[in-house]
CSV table of C-alpha atoms in Angstrom, one decimal:
chain,number,residue,atom,x,y,z
A,1,UNK,CA,137.8,86.3,120.7
A,2,UNK,CA,140.2,88.4,122.9
A,3,UNK,CA,139.8,88.5,126.6
A,4,UNK,CA,138.1,91.4,128.3
A,5,UNK,CA,140.7,93.8,129.8
A,6,UNK,CA,140.8,93.5,133.6
A,7,UNK,CA,139.7,96.4,135.7
A,8,UNK,CA,142.6,98.7,136.2
A,9,UNK,CA,144.5,97.1,133.4
A,10,UNK,CA,145.6,98.6,130.1
A,11,UNK,CA,143.0,100.1,127.8
A,12,UNK,CA,141.9,98.3,124.6
A,13,UNK,CA,143.8,100.8,122.5
A,14,UNK,CA,147.0,100.2,124.6
A,15,UNK,CA,146.9,96.4,124.0
A,16,UNK,CA,146.1,96.9,120.3
A,17,UNK,CA,142.5,95.7,120.4
A,18,UNK,CA,140.1,97.0,117.7
A,19,UNK,CA,136.6,98.1,118.6
A,20,UNK,CA,134.0,95.8,117.2
A,21,UNK,CA,132.0,97.0,114.2
A,22,UNK,CA,129.0,99.1,114.9
A,23,UNK,CA,125.5,98.1,113.8
A,24,UNK,CA,124.2,101.2,112.1
A,25,UNK,CA,120.5,101.7,111.2
A,26,UNK,CA,119.9,104.4,108.6
A,27,UNK,CA,116.2,105.4,108.5
A,28,UNK,CA,115.6,108.8,106.9
A,29,UNK,CA,112.4,110.3,105.5
A,30,UNK,CA,112.5,111.8,102.0
A,31,UNK,CA,114.3,115.1,101.5
A,32,UNK,CA,111.3,116.7,99.7
A,33,UNK,CA,112.2,118.1,96.3
A,34,UNK,CA,115.7,116.7,96.5
A,35,UNK,CA,116.0,113.0,97.3
A,36,UNK,CA,113.6,110.2,98.0
A,37,UNK,CA,114.1,108.4,101.3
A,38,UNK,CA,115.5,105.3,99.5
A,39,UNK,CA,118.1,107.4,97.7
A,40,UNK,CA,118.9,109.4,100.9
A,41,UNK,CA,119.4,106.3,102.9
A,42,UNK,CA,121.8,104.8,100.2
A,43,UNK,CA,123.8,108.0,100.0
A,44,UNK,CA,124.2,108.4,103.8
A,45,UNK,CA,125.2,104.7,104.0
A,46,UNK,CA,127.8,105.1,101.3
A,47,UNK,CA,129.4,108.0,103.2
A,48,UNK,CA,129.4,106.2,106.5
A,49,UNK,CA,130.9,103.1,104.9
A,50,UNK,CA,133.6,105.0,103.2
A,51,UNK,CA,134.8,106.2,106.6
A,52,UNK,CA,134.0,103.1,108.7
A,53,UNK,CA,134.0,100.2,106.2
A,54,UNK,CA,133.8,97.5,108.9
A,55,UNK,CA,130.5,98.7,110.3
A,56,UNK,CA,127.3,96.7,109.6
A,57,UNK,CA,124.7,98.9,107.9
A,58,UNK,CA,121.0,98.4,107.5
A,59,UNK,CA,118.9,100.9,105.6
A,60,UNK,CA,115.2,101.3,106.3
A,61,UNK,CA,113.7,104.3,104.5
A,62,UNK,CA,110.6,105.7,106.3
A,63,UNK,CA,107.7,108.1,105.7
A,64,UNK,CA,104.9,109.8,107.5
A,65,UNK,CA,102.1,109.2,105.0
A,66,UNK,CA,103.2,111.7,102.3
A,67,UNK,CA,105.5,111.4,99.3
A,68,UNK,CA,107.7,108.3,99.5
A,69,UNK,CA,105.4,106.1,101.6
A,70,UNK,CA,105.0,103.5,98.8
A,71,UNK,CA,108.8,103.3,98.4
A,72,UNK,CA,109.3,102.9,102.2
A,73,UNK,CA,107.0,100.0,102.3
A,74,UNK,CA,108.4,98.4,99.1
A,75,UNK,CA,111.9,98.5,100.6
A,76,UNK,CA,110.8,97.2,104.0
A,77,UNK,CA,108.3,94.5,103.0
A,78,UNK,CA,109.9,91.9,100.7
A,79,UNK,CA,106.5,90.4,99.8
A,80,UNK,CA,105.0,93.7,98.7
A,81,UNK,CA,103.9,93.8,95.0
A,82,UNK,CA,103.6,97.0,93.1
A,83,UNK,CA,100.8,97.5,90.6
A,84,UNK,CA,101.1,100.4,88.1
A,85,UNK,CA,98.0,102.0,86.7
A,86,UNK,CA,97.1,105.0,84.5
A,87,UNK,CA,94.8,107.4,86.4
A,88,UNK,CA,93.3,110.9,86.1
A,89,UNK,CA,95.8,113.4,87.4
A,90,UNK,CA,94.9,116.4,89.6
A,91,UNK,CA,94.6,118.6,86.6
A,92,UNK,CA,92.7,116.2,84.4
A,93,UNK,CA,95.7,114.9,82.5
A,94,UNK,CA,96.5,111.2,82.6
A,95,UNK,CA,99.2,110.0,85.0
A,96,UNK,CA,100.5,106.8,83.4
A,97,UNK,CA,102.8,105.6,86.2
A,98,UNK,CA,100.6,105.9,89.4
A,99,UNK,CA,100.9,102.8,91.5
A,100,UNK,CA,99.7,101.0,94.7
A,101,UNK,CA,101.2,98.2,96.7
A,102,UNK,CA,99.7,94.9,97.6
A,103,UNK,CA,100.9,93.9,101.1
A,104,UNK,CA,100.6,90.6,102.9
A,105,UNK,CA,97.2,89.8,104.4
A,106,UNK,CA,95.3,91.3,101.4
A,107,UNK,CA,96.1,94.8,102.5
A,108,UNK,CA,96.6,97.5,99.9
A,109,UNK,CA,98.6,100.7,100.3
A,110,UNK,CA,97.7,103.7,98.0
A,111,UNK,CA,99.5,107.0,98.1
A,112,UNK,CA,97.7,110.3,97.3
A,113,UNK,CA,100.9,111.9,96.1
A,114,UNK,CA,101.3,109.3,93.4
A,115,UNK,CA,98.0,110.1,91.8
A,116,UNK,CA,96.9,113.5,93.0
A,117,UNK,CA,100.0,115.2,94.2
A,118,UNK,CA,101.0,118.8,93.8
A,119,UNK,CA,104.2,117.9,91.8
A,120,UNK,CA,102.0,116.4,89.1
A,121,UNK,CA,100.6,119.9,88.3
A,122,UNK,CA,102.1,121.9,85.5
A,123,UNK,CA,100.9,125.0,87.5
A,124,UNK,CA,98.8,125.3,90.6
A,125,UNK,CA,95.0,125.3,90.2
A,126,UNK,CA,93.6,125.8,93.7
A,127,UNK,CA,89.9,125.8,92.8
A,128,UNK,CA,89.8,123.0,90.2
A,129,UNK,CA,92.6,120.6,91.2
A,130,UNK,CA,91.1,117.3,92.4
A,131,UNK,CA,91.6,113.8,93.9
A,132,UNK,CA,89.8,111.7,91.2
A,133,UNK,CA,93.0,109.7,90.5
A,134,UNK,CA,93.3,108.7,94.2
A,135,UNK,CA,89.8,107.3,94.0
A,136,UNK,CA,90.7,105.3,90.9
A,137,UNK,CA,93.7,103.8,92.7
A,138,UNK,CA,91.4,102.8,95.6
A,139,UNK,CA,88.9,101.3,93.2
A,140,UNK,CA,91.6,99.3,91.5
A,141,UNK,CA,92.9,97.9,94.8
A,142,UNK,CA,89.4,96.9,95.8
A,143,UNK,CA,88.9,95.2,92.4
A,144,UNK,CA,92.0,93.3,93.1
A,145,UNK,CA,90.5,91.9,96.2
A,146,UNK,CA,92.0,94.1,99.0
A,147,UNK,CA,90.3,93.5,102.3
A,148,UNK,CA,91.8,96.6,103.9
A,149,UNK,CA,93.2,99.8,102.4
A,150,UNK,CA,95.8,102.1,103.8
A,151,UNK,CA,95.6,105.6,102.3
A,152,UNK,CA,98.8,107.7,102.6
A,153,UNK,CA,97.6,111.3,102.7
A,154,UNK,CA,100.1,114.1,102.0
A,155,UNK,CA,101.3,116.4,99.3
A,156,UNK,CA,97.9,117.0,97.7
A,157,UNK,CA,97.3,119.6,95.0
A,158,UNK,CA,93.7,120.2,95.9
A,159,UNK,CA,91.2,121.2,98.5
A,160,UNK,CA,88.2,119.3,97.4
A,161,UNK,CA,87.2,117.6,100.6
A,162,UNK,CA,87.7,114.2,99.0
A,163,UNK,CA,84.6,114.7,96.8
A,164,UNK,CA,86.4,113.8,93.5
A,165,UNK,CA,87.9,110.6,94.9
A,166,UNK,CA,84.4,109.7,96.2
A,167,UNK,CA,83.0,110.4,92.7
A,168,UNK,CA,85.5,107.9,91.3
A,169,UNK,CA,84.0,105.4,93.8
A,170,UNK,CA,80.4,106.1,92.7
A,171,UNK,CA,79.2,109.1,94.7
A,172,UNK,CA,77.5,112.0,92.9
A,173,UNK,CA,77.8,115.7,94.0
A,174,UNK,CA,75.0,117.7,92.3
A,175,UNK,CA,74.1,121.4,91.8
A,176,UNK,CA,70.6,122.8,92.3
A,177,UNK,CA,69.5,121.6,88.8
A,178,UNK,CA,70.7,118.0,89.6
A,179,UNK,CA,73.8,118.2,87.4
A,180,UNK,CA,77.1,116.8,88.5
A,181,UNK,CA,79.5,119.5,89.8
A,182,UNK,CA,82.8,120.0,88.0
A,183,UNK,CA,85.7,118.4,89.9
A,184,UNK,CA,87.6,120.5,92.5
A,185,UNK,CA,87.0,122.4,95.7
A,186,UNK,CA,85.9,125.7,94.0
A,187,UNK,CA,82.6,124.3,92.6
A,188,UNK,CA,81.5,123.0,96.0
A,189,UNK,CA,80.0,126.4,96.7
A,190,UNK,CA,77.2,125.3,94.3
A,191,UNK,CA,76.7,121.9,96.0
A,192,UNK,CA,73.0,121.3,96.5
A,193,UNK,CA,72.7,117.5,96.9
A,194,UNK,CA,74.8,114.4,97.4
A,195,UNK,CA,73.8,111.0,96.0
A,196,UNK,CA,75.5,108.1,97.7
A,197,UNK,CA,73.3,105.4,96.3
A,198,UNK,CA,76.1,104.3,93.9
A,199,UNK,CA,79.0,104.6,96.3
A,200,UNK,CA,80.9,101.4,96.6
A,201,UNK,CA,80.9,99.9,100.1
A,202,UNK,CA,84.3,100.0,101.8
A,203,UNK,CA,86.4,96.9,101.9
A,204,UNK,CA,85.6,94.3,104.6
A,205,UNK,CA,88.4,95.3,107.0
A,206,UNK,CA,88.0,99.0,106.4
A,207,UNK,CA,90.1,102.0,105.3
A,208,UNK,CA,92.8,103.7,107.4
A,209,UNK,CA,94.0,107.2,106.5
A,210,UNK,CA,97.7,107.8,107.4
A,211,UNK,CA,97.9,111.5,108.4
A,212,UNK,CA,100.6,113.5,110.0
A,213,UNK,CA,98.6,116.6,110.9
A,214,UNK,CA,95.9,117.5,113.4
A,215,UNK,CA,94.4,120.1,111.1
A,216,UNK,CA,90.6,120.3,111.2
A,217,UNK,CA,88.6,120.7,108.1
A,218,UNK,CA,87.2,124.2,108.7
A,219,UNK,CA,88.2,127.5,110.2
A,220,UNK,CA,91.4,129.6,110.5
A,221,UNK,CA,93.5,126.5,111.2
A,222,UNK,CA,91.6,124.4,108.6
A,223,UNK,CA,92.5,122.8,105.3
A,224,UNK,CA,91.9,125.9,103.1
A,225,UNK,CA,93.4,128.5,105.4
A,226,UNK,CA,96.6,126.6,106.3
A,227,UNK,CA,97.3,124.5,103.2
A,228,UNK,CA,95.6,126.6,100.5
A,229,UNK,CA,98.3,129.1,100.0
A,230,UNK,CA,101.0,126.5,99.2
A,231,UNK,CA,98.6,125.2,96.5
A,232,UNK,CA,98.3,128.6,94.9
A,233,UNK,CA,95.2,129.9,96.7
A,234,UNK,CA,94.9,133.6,97.2
A,235,UNK,CA,92.6,135.3,99.7
A,236,UNK,CA,89.5,135.1,97.6
A,237,UNK,CA,90.2,131.5,96.7
A,238,UNK,CA,90.6,130.5,100.3
A,239,UNK,CA,87.2,132.1,101.1
A,240,UNK,CA,85.6,130.2,98.3
A,241,UNK,CA,87.2,126.9,99.3
A,242,UNK,CA,86.2,127.4,102.9
A,243,UNK,CA,82.6,128.1,101.9
A,244,UNK,CA,82.5,125.0,99.7
A,245,UNK,CA,83.9,122.8,102.4
A,246,UNK,CA,81.3,124.1,104.9
A,247,UNK,CA,78.5,123.4,102.4
A,248,UNK,CA,79.9,119.9,102.0
A,249,UNK,CA,79.9,119.4,105.8
A,250,UNK,CA,76.3,120.6,106.1
A,251,UNK,CA,75.1,117.9,103.6
A,252,UNK,CA,77.4,115.0,104.4
A,253,UNK,CA,78.7,115.1,108.0
A,254,UNK,CA,75.7,115.8,110.1
A,255,UNK,CA,72.6,115.1,108.0
A,256,UNK,CA,72.3,111.7,109.5
A,257,UNK,CA,72.1,109.9,106.2
A,258,UNK,CA,73.9,106.5,106.0
A,259,UNK,CA,76.0,105.6,103.0
A,260,UNK,CA,73.8,104.7,100.1
A,261,UNK,CA,71.4,107.5,100.8
A,262,UNK,CA,70.6,110.8,99.2
A,263,UNK,CA,71.3,114.0,101.0
A,264,UNK,CA,69.8,117.4,99.9
A,265,UNK,CA,70.6,120.9,101.2
A,266,UNK,CA,67.1,121.4,102.6
A,267,UNK,CA,67.3,118.2,104.8
A,268,UNK,CA,70.8,119.2,106.0
A,269,UNK,CA,70.0,122.9,106.8
A,270,UNK,CA,69.0,122.1,110.3
A,271,UNK,CA,72.4,120.8,111.1
A,272,UNK,CA,73.9,124.2,110.0
A,273,UNK,CA,76.3,125.8,112.5
A,274,UNK,CA,76.5,122.7,114.7
A,275,UNK,CA,77.7,120.7,111.7
A,276,UNK,CA,80.4,123.2,110.9
A,277,UNK,CA,81.5,123.4,114.5
A,278,UNK,CA,81.7,119.6,114.7
A,279,UNK,CA,83.8,119.3,111.6
A,280,UNK,CA,86.1,122.1,112.7
A,281,UNK,CA,86.9,120.1,115.8
A,282,UNK,CA,87.6,116.8,114.0
A,283,UNK,CA,91.4,116.1,114.4
A,284,UNK,CA,93.1,115.4,111.1
A,285,UNK,CA,90.0,116.0,108.9
A,286,UNK,CA,91.8,118.7,107.0
A,287,UNK,CA,94.7,116.5,105.9
A,288,UNK,CA,95.2,116.5,102.1
A,289,UNK,CA,92.8,119.3,101.4
A,290,UNK,CA,90.1,117.6,103.4
A,291,UNK,CA,90.4,114.2,101.6
A,292,UNK,CA,90.7,112.7,105.1
A,293,UNK,CA,87.4,114.2,106.0
A,294,UNK,CA,85.7,112.8,102.8
A,295,UNK,CA,87.0,109.3,103.4
A,296,UNK,CA,86.0,109.4,107.0
A,297,UNK,CA,82.5,110.8,106.6
A,298,UNK,CA,81.4,108.9,103.5
A,299,UNK,CA,83.6,105.8,103.5
A,300,UNK,CA,84.0,105.2,107.2
A,301,UNK,CA,87.7,105.6,107.2
A,302,UNK,CA,89.7,105.8,110.4
A,303,UNK,CA,92.3,108.6,110.8
A,304,UNK,CA,95.6,107.3,112.3
A,305,UNK,CA,99.0,108.9,112.9
A,306,UNK,CA,100.9,108.2,109.7
A,307,UNK,CA,104.5,108.2,111.0
A,308,UNK,CA,103.8,105.9,113.9
A,309,UNK,CA,101.6,103.5,111.9
A,310,UNK,CA,104.3,103.2,109.2
A,311,UNK,CA,107.0,102.8,111.8
A,312,UNK,CA,105.3,99.8,113.2
A,313,UNK,CA,104.3,98.3,109.8
A,314,UNK,CA,107.9,98.4,108.4
A,315,UNK,CA,109.5,97.0,111.5
A,316,UNK,CA,111.3,100.1,112.8
A,317,UNK,CA,111.2,99.1,116.5
A,318,UNK,CA,112.9,95.7,115.9
A,319,UNK,CA,115.5,97.4,113.6
A,320,UNK,CA,116.3,100.0,116.3
A,321,UNK,CA,116.6,97.3,119.0
A,322,UNK,CA,119.3,95.5,116.8
A,323,UNK,CA,121.3,98.7,116.2
A,324,UNK,CA,124.1,100.4,118.1
A,325,UNK,CA,123.4,103.8,116.5
A,326,UNK,CA,120.5,105.2,114.4
A,327,UNK,CA,120.7,107.8,111.7
A,328,UNK,CA,117.5,109.5,110.5
A,329,UNK,CA,116.9,112.7,108.5
A,330,UNK,CA,114.7,115.0,106.4
A,331,UNK,CA,114.8,118.2,104.5
A,332,UNK,CA,114.2,120.5,107.4
A,333,UNK,CA,114.8,119.5,111.1
A,334,UNK,CA,112.9,121.8,113.4
A,335,UNK,CA,110.3,121.6,116.2
A,336,UNK,CA,107.6,120.2,113.9
A,337,UNK,CA,109.9,117.3,113.1
A,338,UNK,CA,109.6,116.1,116.7
A,339,UNK,CA,105.8,115.7,116.8
A,340,UNK,CA,104.0,113.4,114.5
A,341,UNK,CA,106.7,113.4,111.7
A,342,UNK,CA,108.7,110.4,110.6
A,343,UNK,CA,112.0,111.7,112.1
A,344,UNK,CA,110.3,112.2,115.4
A,345,UNK,CA,109.0,108.6,115.4
A,346,UNK,CA,112.5,107.4,114.9
A,347,UNK,CA,114.0,109.6,117.6
A,348,UNK,CA,111.3,108.6,120.1
A,349,UNK,CA,111.8,104.9,119.6
A,350,UNK,CA,115.6,105.2,119.6
A,351,UNK,CA,115.3,107.0,122.9
A,352,UNK,CA,113.0,104.4,124.4
A,353,UNK,CA,115.4,101.7,123.3
A,354,UNK,CA,118.5,103.5,124.7
A,355,UNK,CA,120.1,103.7,121.2
A,356,UNK,CA,121.9,107.0,120.3
A,357,UNK,CA,120.5,108.8,117.3
A,358,UNK,CA,122.0,111.1,114.7
A,359,UNK,CA,120.1,113.4,112.3
A,360,UNK,CA,121.0,114.5,108.8
A,361,UNK,CA,119.0,117.5,107.7
A,362,UNK,CA,118.8,119.8,104.8
A,363,UNK,CA,118.9,122.6,107.3
A,364,UNK,CA,118.2,123.0,111.0
A,365,UNK,CA,115.8,125.3,112.7
A,366,UNK,CA,113.1,127.5,111.2
A,367,UNK,CA,113.6,127.5,107.4
A,368,UNK,CA,114.3,130.7,105.5
A,369,UNK,CA,112.8,131.2,102.1
A,370,UNK,CA,115.7,129.3,100.4
A,371,UNK,CA,115.1,126.2,102.4
A,372,UNK,CA,116.7,123.1,100.9
A,373,UNK,CA,113.3,121.4,100.9
A,374,UNK,CA,110.0,122.7,101.9
A,375,UNK,CA,107.8,120.6,104.1
A,376,UNK,CA,104.0,120.2,103.7
A,377,UNK,CA,103.0,123.3,105.7
A,378,UNK,CA,103.0,124.6,109.3
A,379,UNK,CA,100.6,122.4,111.1
A,380,UNK,CA,99.4,121.0,114.5
A,381,UNK,CA,100.8,117.6,115.0
A,382,UNK,CA,98.7,114.6,115.8
A,383,UNK,CA,101.1,113.9,118.6
A,384,UNK,CA,100.6,117.3,120.1
A,385,UNK,CA,96.9,117.2,120.4
A,386,UNK,CA,96.2,114.3,122.8
A,387,UNK,CA,93.3,113.3,120.5
A,388,UNK,CA,95.2,110.2,119.3
A,389,UNK,CA,96.7,107.8,121.8
A,390,UNK,CA,100.5,108.1,122.1
A,391,UNK,CA,102.1,105.2,120.3
A,392,UNK,CA,104.6,102.8,121.8
A,393,UNK,CA,107.9,104.5,122.2
A,394,UNK,CA,106.6,108.0,121.7
A,395,UNK,CA,107.4,111.0,123.8
A,396,UNK,CA,104.2,112.8,124.8
A,397,UNK,CA,105.9,116.2,125.4
A,398,UNK,CA,107.5,117.3,122.1
A,399,UNK,CA,109.7,119.9,124.0
A,400,UNK,CA,111.7,117.1,125.6
A,401,UNK,CA,112.7,115.6,122.3
A,402,UNK,CA,115.2,118.4,121.6
A,403,UNK,CA,117.6,116.4,123.7
A,404,UNK,CA,117.1,113.1,121.9
A,405,UNK,CA,119.8,113.5,119.3
A,406,UNK,CA,123.5,112.8,119.7
A,407,UNK,CA,124.3,115.0,116.8
A,408,UNK,CA,122.9,116.8,113.8
A,409,UNK,CA,124.6,117.6,110.5
A,410,UNK,CA,123.1,120.1,108.1
A,411,UNK,CA,123.6,119.9,104.4
A,412,UNK,CA,123.5,123.6,104.0
A,413,UNK,CA,126.5,123.9,106.3
A,414,UNK,CA,128.5,121.3,104.4
A,415,UNK,CA,127.6,122.7,101.0
A,416,UNK,CA,127.7,126.4,101.9
A,417,UNK,CA,124.2,127.2,100.8
A,418,UNK,CA,120.8,125.7,100.2
A,419,UNK,CA,121.2,126.2,96.4
A,420,UNK,CA,124.5,124.2,96.4
A,421,UNK,CA,123.0,121.4,98.5
A,422,UNK,CA,120.0,121.0,96.3
A,423,UNK,CA,122.0,121.0,93.1
A,424,UNK,CA,123.8,117.8,94.2
A,425,UNK,CA,121.8,116.2,97.1
A,426,UNK,CA,123.4,112.7,96.8
A,427,UNK,CA,126.9,114.2,97.1
A,428,UNK,CA,126.1,116.1,100.2
A,429,UNK,CA,124.1,113.3,101.8
A,430,UNK,CA,127.1,111.1,101.3
A,431,UNK,CA,129.4,113.8,102.8
A,432,UNK,CA,127.0,114.0,105.8
A,433,UNK,CA,127.3,110.2,106.4
A,434,UNK,CA,131.0,110.4,106.2
A,435,UNK,CA,131.2,113.4,108.5
A,436,UNK,CA,129.0,111.7,111.1
A,437,UNK,CA,131.2,108.5,110.9
A,438,UNK,CA,134.3,110.6,111.5
A,439,UNK,CA,132.8,112.4,114.4
A,440,UNK,CA,131.5,109.2,116.1
A,441,UNK,CA,133.4,108.3,119.3
A,442,UNK,CA,136.3,106.0,118.5
A,443,UNK,CA,136.7,107.4,115.0
A,444,UNK,CA,139.5,109.8,115.9
A,445,UNK,CA,137.4,112.6,117.4
A,446,UNK,CA,135.6,110.9,120.3
A,447,UNK,CA,134.0,114.0,121.7
A,448,UNK,CA,132.8,115.8,118.6
A,449,UNK,CA,129.2,114.4,118.7
A,450,UNK,CA,128.8,113.8,122.4
A,451,UNK,CA,129.8,117.4,123.3
A,452,UNK,CA,127.8,119.1,120.6
A,453,UNK,CA,125.5,121.9,121.7
A,454,UNK,CA,122.0,120.9,122.8
A,455,UNK,CA,119.0,121.8,120.8
A,456,UNK,CA,121.0,122.5,117.6
A,457,UNK,CA,123.9,120.2,117.9
A,458,UNK,CA,125.2,121.1,114.5
A,459,UNK,CA,128.1,119.1,113.3
A,460,UNK,CA,129.6,120.9,110.3
A,461,UNK,CA,132.9,121.5,108.7
């Protein structure tokens, strides 16, 4: 190994020394609608390696509880085993390739998007789309002996308050004549009784819902009002869904009936307005069309920040500690990315570890209508609310996180438009990796990244 240059002596370049290879960690979220996190990580890695072939690269795809969570765990946990099952899709059609993961310690991971996600719909059906398939996956994992179940909530097609998934686990939701209601959020306006006598007990070590929003169940910032429109709900649909969820709350949340009991509208009426107010204040209950609420109220599930929980489970802190530079990314990088999202979790931990971080984004800033990839919806982050304890390595004030990146490259800038970027995402992700590698100090342009403008720090060309 060459000797260190003496103070005041010639620079390494002057004596012909070559800088040691960098240890590069590439940990992106999925680029929704364009590239899964696993594919995005591989493409960015290929681009970086093409420019700096001596560097040591580790890929660690991440997620925040939505689409891609199973793949992130499968890539990070060698002992994970995937089980594929046919389940009932959100529109009643069979989904033949839904799957869940068995993790060490008899922990199961199920992903709502795999069984009840919006992309599984041929067309939106805001009143009758449902979560029955998610309940089937949970039941299958329990039948296989899981002691704890992690439920990744995100990308749902429905606003049914989790009633359909609970039906798959043995609950019954009845109308005034005692008949089972049709699946979906719309029929909940006719809900008159809930029979939990057949509901399966939760697994011994409980259920944890991985959520990335602080959305309550009810009200103007609730599940129907905020997420309904992207699921096809119009004004009248939203009003109907809101009324159905409020009726569900009156019967289930504050009637004081334990699991295994029978709840009727007349016994719940006294809870009325107080019940609705309580549910409206419950952080995260509106996640996945209220599925988080249903699992918490009837199945005793705990709601936890998805991005931070996943980061710890897949070993992100240790991977960052071993890296010289970290690259993360997602479809749209804006203020919501920095609070409760997967990219924010990476940036916060990199900052805490003193490791510079770069971002690859479909586009930067508030997304126009032709965004390369639409996120789940505008939402209040778990991390912004203070209702969930700040995780290790987090930054409590999201505004300070605008200064946590050493550089950002936007695919729309490289490709010229969102349409072009979406047409060939792998190509432009690879280009982005190569561009960041060329811009890194010591790669021929030592000030390109370090002197980029704060807040945006767009690296394009």
